[in-house]
mmCIF file of C-alpha atoms and ligand atoms in Angstrom:
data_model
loop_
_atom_site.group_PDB
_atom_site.id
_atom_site.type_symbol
_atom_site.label_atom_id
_atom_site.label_comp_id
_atom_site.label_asym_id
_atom_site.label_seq_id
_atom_site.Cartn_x
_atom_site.Cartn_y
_atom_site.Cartn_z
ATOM 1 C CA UNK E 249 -5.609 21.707 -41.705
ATOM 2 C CA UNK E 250 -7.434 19.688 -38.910
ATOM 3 C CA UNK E 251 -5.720 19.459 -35.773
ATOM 4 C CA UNK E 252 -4.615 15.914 -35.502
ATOM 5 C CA UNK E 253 -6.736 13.558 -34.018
ATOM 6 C CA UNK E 254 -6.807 12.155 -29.898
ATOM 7 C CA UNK E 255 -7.524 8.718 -29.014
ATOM 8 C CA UNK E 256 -10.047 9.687 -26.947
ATOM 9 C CA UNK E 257 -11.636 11.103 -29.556
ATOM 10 C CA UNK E 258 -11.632 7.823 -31.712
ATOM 11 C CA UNK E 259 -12.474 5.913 -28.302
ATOM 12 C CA UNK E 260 -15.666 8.594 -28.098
ATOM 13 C CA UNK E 261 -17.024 7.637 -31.893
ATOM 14 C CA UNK E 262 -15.344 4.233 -32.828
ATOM 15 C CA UNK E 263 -17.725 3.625 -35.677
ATOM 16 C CA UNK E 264 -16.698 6.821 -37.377
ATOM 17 C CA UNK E 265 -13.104 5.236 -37.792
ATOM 18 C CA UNK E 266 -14.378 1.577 -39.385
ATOM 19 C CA UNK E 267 -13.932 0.762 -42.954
ATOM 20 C CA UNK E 268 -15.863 -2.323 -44.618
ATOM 21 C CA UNK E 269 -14.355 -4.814 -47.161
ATOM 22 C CA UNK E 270 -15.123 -7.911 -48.612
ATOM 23 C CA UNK E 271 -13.077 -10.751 -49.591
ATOM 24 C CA UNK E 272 -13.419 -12.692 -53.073
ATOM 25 C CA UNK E 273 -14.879 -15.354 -51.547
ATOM 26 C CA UNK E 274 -17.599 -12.834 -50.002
ATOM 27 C CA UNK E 275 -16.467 -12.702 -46.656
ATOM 28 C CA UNK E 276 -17.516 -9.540 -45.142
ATOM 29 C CA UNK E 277 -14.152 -7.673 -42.852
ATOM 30 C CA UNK E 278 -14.286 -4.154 -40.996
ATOM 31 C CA UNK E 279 -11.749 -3.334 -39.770
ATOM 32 C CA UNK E 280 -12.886 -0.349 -36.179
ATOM 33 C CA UNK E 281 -10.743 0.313 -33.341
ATOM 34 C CA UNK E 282 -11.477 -1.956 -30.608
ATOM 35 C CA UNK E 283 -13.999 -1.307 -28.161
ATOM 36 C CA UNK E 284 -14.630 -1.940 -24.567
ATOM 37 C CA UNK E 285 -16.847 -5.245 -25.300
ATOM 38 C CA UNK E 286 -14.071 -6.973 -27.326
ATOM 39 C CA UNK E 287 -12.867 -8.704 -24.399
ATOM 40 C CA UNK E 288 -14.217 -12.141 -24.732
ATOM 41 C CA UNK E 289 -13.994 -11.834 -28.789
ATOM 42 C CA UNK E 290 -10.138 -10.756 -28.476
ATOM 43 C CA UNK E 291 -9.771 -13.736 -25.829
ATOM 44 C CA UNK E 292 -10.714 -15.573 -28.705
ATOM 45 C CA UNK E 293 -8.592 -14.142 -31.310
ATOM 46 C CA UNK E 294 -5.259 -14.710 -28.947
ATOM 47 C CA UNK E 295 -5.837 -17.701 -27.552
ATOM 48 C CA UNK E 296 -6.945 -18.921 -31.028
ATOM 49 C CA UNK E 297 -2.586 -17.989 -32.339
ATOM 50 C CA UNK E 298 -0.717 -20.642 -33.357
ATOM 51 C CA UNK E 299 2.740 -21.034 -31.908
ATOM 52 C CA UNK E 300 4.015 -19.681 -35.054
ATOM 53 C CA UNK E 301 2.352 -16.951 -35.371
ATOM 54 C CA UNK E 302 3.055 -15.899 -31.409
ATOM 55 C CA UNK E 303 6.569 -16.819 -32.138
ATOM 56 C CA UNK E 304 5.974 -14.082 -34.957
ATOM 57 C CA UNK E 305 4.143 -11.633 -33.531
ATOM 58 C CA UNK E 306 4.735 -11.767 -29.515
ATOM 59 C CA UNK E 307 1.896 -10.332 -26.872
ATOM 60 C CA UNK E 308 2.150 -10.403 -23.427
ATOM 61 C CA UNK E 309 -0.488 -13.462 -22.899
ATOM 62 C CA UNK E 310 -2.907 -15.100 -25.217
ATOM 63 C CA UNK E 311 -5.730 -15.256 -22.681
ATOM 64 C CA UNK E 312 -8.751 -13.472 -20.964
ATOM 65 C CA UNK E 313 -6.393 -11.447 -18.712
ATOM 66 C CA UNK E 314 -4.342 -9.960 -22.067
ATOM 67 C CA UNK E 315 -7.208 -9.696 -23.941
ATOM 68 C CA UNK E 316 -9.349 -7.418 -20.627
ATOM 69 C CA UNK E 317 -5.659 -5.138 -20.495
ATOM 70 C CA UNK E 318 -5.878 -4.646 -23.931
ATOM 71 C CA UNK E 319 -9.682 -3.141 -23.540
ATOM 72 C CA UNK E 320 -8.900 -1.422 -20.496
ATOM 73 C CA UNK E 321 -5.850 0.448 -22.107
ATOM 74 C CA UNK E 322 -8.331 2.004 -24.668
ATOM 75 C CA UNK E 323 -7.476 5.590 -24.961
ATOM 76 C CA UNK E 324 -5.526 5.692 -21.557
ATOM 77 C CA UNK E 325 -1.714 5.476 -22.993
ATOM 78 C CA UNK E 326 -0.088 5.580 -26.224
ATOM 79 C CA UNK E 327 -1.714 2.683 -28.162
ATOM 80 C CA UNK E 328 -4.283 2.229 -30.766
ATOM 81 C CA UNK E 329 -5.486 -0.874 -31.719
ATOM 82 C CA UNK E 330 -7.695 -1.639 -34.698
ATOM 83 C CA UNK E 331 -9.810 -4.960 -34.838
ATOM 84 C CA UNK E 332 -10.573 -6.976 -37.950
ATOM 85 C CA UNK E 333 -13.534 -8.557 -37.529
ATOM 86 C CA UNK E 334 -14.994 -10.874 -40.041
ATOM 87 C CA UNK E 335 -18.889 -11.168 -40.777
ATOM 88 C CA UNK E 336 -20.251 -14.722 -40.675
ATOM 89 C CA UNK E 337 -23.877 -16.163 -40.627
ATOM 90 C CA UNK E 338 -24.835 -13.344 -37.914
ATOM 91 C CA UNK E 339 -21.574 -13.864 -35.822
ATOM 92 C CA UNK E 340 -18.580 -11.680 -35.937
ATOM 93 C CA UNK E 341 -14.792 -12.478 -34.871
ATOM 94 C CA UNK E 342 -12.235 -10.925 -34.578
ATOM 95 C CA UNK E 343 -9.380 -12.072 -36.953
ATOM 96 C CA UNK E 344 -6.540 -9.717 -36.676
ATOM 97 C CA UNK E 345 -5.263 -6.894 -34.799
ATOM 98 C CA UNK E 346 -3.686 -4.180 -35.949
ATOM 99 C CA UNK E 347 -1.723 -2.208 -33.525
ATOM 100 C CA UNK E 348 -0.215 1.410 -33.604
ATOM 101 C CA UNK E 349 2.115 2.886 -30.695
ATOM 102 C CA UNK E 350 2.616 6.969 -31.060
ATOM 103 C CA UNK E 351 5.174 6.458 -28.373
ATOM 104 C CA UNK E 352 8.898 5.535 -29.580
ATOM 105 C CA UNK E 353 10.952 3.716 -27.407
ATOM 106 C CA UNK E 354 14.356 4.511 -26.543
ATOM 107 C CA UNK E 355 15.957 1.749 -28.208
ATOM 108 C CA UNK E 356 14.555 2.360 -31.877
ATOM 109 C CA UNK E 357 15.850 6.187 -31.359
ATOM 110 C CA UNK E 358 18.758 5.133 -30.616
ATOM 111 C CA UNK E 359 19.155 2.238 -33.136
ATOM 112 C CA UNK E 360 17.733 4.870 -36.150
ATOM 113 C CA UNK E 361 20.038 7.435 -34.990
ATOM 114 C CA UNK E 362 22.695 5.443 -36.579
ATOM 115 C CA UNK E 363 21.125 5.212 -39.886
ATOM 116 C CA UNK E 364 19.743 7.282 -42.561
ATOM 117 C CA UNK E 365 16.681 7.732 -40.933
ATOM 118 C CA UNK E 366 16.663 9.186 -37.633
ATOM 119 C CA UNK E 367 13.106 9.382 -36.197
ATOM 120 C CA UNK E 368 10.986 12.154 -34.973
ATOM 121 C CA UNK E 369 8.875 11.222 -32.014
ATOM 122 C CA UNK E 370 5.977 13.798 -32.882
ATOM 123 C CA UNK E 371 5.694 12.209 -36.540
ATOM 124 C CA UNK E 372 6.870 8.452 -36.322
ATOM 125 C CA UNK E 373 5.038 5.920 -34.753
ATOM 126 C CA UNK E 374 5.133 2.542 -34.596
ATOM 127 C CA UNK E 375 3.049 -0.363 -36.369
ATOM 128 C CA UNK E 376 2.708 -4.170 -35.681
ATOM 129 C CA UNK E 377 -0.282 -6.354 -37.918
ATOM 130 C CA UNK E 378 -1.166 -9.998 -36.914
ATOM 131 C CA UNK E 379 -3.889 -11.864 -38.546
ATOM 132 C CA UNK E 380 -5.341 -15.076 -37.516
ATOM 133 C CA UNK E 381 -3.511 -18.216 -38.577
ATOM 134 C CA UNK E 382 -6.470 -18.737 -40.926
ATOM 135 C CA UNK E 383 -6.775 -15.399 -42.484
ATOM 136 C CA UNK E 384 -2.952 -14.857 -43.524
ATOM 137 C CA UNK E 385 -1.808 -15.081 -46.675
ATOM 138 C CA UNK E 386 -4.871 -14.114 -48.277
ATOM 139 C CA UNK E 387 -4.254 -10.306 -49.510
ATOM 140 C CA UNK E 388 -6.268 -9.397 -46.549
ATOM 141 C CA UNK E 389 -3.432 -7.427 -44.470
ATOM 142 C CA UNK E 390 -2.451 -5.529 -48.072
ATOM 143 C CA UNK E 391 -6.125 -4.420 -48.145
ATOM 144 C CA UNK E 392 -6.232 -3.247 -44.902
ATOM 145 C CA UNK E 393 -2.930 -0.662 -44.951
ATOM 146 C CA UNK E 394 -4.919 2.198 -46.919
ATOM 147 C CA UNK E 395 -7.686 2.152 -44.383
ATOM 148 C CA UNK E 396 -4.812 2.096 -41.264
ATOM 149 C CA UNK E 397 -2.377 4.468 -42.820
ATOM 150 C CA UNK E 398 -5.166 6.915 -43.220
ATOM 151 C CA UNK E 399 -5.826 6.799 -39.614
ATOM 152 C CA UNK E 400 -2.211 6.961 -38.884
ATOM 153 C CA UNK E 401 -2.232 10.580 -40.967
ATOM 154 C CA UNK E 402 -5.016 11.698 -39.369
ATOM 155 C CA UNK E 403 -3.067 11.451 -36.036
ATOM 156 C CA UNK E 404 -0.224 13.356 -37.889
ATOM 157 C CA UNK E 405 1.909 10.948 -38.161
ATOM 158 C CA UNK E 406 3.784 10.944 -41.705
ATOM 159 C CA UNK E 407 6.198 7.428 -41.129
ATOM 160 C CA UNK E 408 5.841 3.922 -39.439
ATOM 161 C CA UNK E 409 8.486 1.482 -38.178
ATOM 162 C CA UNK E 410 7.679 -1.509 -37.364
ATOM 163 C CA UNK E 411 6.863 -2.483 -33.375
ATOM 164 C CA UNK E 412 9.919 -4.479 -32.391
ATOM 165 C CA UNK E 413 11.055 -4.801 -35.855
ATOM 166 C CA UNK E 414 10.358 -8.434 -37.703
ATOM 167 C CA UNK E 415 12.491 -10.963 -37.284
ATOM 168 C CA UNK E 416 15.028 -11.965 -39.924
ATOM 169 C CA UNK E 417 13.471 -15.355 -40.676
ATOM 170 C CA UNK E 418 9.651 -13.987 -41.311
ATOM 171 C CA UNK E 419 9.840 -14.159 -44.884
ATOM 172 C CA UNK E 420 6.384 -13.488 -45.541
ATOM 173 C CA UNK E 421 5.994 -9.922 -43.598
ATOM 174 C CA UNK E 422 8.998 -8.608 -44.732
ATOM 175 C CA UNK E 423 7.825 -9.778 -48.143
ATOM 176 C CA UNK E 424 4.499 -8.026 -47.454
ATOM 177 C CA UNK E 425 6.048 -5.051 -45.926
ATOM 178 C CA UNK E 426 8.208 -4.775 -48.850
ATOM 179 C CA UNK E 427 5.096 -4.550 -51.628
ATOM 180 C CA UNK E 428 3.594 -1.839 -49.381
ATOM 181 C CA UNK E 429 6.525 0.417 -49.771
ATOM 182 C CA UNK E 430 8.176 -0.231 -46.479
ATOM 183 C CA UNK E 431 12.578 0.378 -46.793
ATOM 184 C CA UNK E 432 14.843 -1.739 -44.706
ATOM 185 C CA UNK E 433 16.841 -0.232 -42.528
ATOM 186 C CA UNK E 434 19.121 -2.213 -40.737
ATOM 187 C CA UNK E 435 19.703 -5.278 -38.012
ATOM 188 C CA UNK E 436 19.741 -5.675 -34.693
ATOM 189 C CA UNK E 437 19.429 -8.763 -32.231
ATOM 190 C CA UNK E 438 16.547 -8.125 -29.668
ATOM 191 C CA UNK E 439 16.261 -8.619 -26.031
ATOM 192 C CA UNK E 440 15.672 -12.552 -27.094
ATOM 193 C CA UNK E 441 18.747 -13.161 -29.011
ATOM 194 C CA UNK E 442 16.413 -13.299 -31.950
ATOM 195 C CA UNK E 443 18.117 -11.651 -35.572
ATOM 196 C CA UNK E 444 15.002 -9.115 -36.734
ATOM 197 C CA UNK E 445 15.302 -6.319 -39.423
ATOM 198 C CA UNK E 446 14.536 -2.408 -39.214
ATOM 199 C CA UNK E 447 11.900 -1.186 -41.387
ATOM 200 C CA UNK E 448 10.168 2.030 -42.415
ATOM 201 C CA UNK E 449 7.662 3.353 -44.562
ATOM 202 C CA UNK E 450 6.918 7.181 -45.555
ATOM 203 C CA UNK E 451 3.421 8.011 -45.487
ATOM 204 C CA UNK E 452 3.739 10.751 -47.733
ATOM 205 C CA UNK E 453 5.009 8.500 -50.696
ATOM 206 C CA UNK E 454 8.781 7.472 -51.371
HETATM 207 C C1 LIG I 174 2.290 -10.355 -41.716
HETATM 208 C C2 LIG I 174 0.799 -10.363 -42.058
HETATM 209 C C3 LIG I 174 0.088 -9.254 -41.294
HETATM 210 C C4 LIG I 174 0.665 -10.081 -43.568
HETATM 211 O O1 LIG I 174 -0.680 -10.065 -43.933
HETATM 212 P P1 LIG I 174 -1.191 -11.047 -45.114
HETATM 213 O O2 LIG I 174 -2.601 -10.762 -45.396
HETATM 214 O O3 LIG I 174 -0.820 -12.437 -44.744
HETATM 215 O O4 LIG I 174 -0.232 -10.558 -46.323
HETATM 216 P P2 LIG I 174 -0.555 -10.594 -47.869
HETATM 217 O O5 LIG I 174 -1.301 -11.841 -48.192
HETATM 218 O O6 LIG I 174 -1.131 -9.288 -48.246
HETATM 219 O O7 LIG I 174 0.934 -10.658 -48.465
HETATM 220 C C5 LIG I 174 1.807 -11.716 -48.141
HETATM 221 C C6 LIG I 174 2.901 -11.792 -49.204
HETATM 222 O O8 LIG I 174 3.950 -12.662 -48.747
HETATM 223 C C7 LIG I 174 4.193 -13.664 -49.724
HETATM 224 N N1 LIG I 174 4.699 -14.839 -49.012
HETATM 225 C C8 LIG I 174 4.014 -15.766 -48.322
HETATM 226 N N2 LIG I 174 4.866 -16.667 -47.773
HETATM 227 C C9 LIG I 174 6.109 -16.281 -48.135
HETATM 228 C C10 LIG I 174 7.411 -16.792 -47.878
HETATM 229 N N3 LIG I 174 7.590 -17.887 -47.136
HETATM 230 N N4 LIG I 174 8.482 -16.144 -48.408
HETATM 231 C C11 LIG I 174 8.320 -15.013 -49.147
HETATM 232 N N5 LIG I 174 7.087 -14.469 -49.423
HETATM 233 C C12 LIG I 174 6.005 -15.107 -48.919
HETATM 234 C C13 LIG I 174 2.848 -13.857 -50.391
HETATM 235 O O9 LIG I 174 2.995 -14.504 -51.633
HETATM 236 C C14 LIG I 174 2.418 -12.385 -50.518
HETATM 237 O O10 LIG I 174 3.141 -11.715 -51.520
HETATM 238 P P3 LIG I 174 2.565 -11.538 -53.029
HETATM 239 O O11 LIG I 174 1.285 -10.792 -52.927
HETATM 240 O O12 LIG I 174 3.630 -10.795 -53.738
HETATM 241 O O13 LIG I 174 2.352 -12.920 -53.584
HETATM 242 C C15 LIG I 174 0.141 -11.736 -41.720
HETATM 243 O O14 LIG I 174 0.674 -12.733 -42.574
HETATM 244 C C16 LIG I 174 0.338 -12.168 -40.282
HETATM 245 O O15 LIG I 174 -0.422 -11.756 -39.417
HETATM 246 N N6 LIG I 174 1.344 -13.035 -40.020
HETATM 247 C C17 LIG I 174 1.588 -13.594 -38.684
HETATM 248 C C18 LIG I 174 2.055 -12.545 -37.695
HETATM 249 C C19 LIG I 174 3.185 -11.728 -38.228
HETATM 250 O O16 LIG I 174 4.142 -12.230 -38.821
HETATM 251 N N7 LIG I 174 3.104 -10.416 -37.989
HETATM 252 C C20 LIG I 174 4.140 -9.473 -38.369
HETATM 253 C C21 LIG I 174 5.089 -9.328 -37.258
HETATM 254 S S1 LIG I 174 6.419 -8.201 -37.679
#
């Protein structure tokens, strides 16, 4: 068995990690880690989030200044981000983010602790999706997951929980969540008062 993958070594050959898909309406996606020249395209992306979705999916700012952290994080702590950036007439965007953390935080130890599925920090990681207001709903965050789980097992990771959980009143990712296997877990009320569930899903089938 390989040894599992580093971020610097996906940070060193980004293009060996992209996969290509195309939408029914012949859209062109790939979906490749994010690079050091994303900046002003993921400016774009963020500041481009409707209030809904932020109030769904929460980053630290929606401008330049998130968007330059974000690129200057690459390979230097615990994150990997994945863009999804759609192919028009010779421009690309960037229309989603998909975001991995291989570190676990306290809380979610503690809060799985208490269930049946107490996490293992070497194998568990954590996962949180958002695609641009324009782009959800469309199938296109289903078709992703093969492509994103496979780079999740190649960093030896065998589950995902969800980044902060999802709140209680996002009907539509925990529905999606739920078609792609994910279990619930539990409740908890987060640092914002806000109601969200506890999800996870087993990489290595049910
Ligand atoms: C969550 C997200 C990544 C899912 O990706 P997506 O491409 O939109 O998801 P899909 O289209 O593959 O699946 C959505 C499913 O939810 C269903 N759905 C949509 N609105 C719904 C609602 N109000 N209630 C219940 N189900 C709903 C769709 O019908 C579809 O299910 P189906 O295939 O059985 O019909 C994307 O919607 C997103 O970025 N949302 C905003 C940010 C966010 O919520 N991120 C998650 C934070 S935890």
């Amino acid at each position: 068995m390989n040894p599992p993958l580093t971020l610097a070594e996906v940070a060193q050959n980004p293009a060996d990690f992209a996969t290509r898909l195309w939408m029914a309406t012949g859209e062109q996606i790939i979906l490749r880690p994010l690079i050091p020249s994303d900046v002003e395209m993921l400016a774009r992306f963020l500041a481009g989030l409707s209030a809904e979705s932020r109030r769904l999916s929460t980053f630290s700012g929606y401008d330049r200044a998130t968007a330059l952290e974000m690129c200057h994080a690459i390979a230097r702590f615990d994150k990997l981000r994945l863009a999804v950036v759609a192919l028009g007439e010779g421009e690309e965007s960037i229309v989603g983010l998909m975001e991995f953390s291989f570190d676990l935080t306290g809380g979610d130890i503690l809060r799985y602790a208490k269930t049946d599925y107490p996490l293992d920090p070497a194998t568990d990681c954590r996962f949180g999706p958002t695609l641009a207001d324009g782009w959800q709903n469309r199938g296109l965050g289903s078709r992703l997951l093969p492509a994103i789980w496979e780079i999740a097992r190649r960093f030896g990771r065998s589950r995902v929980i969800l980044w902060g959980g999802v709140l209680a009143d996002n009907r539509r990712a925990i529905r999606f969540y739920e078609k792609n296997g994910f279990r619930h877990v539990g409740r908890f009320v987060n640092g914002d008062g806000q109601e969200c569930c506890d999800m996870i899903l087993s990489l290595d089938g049910p």
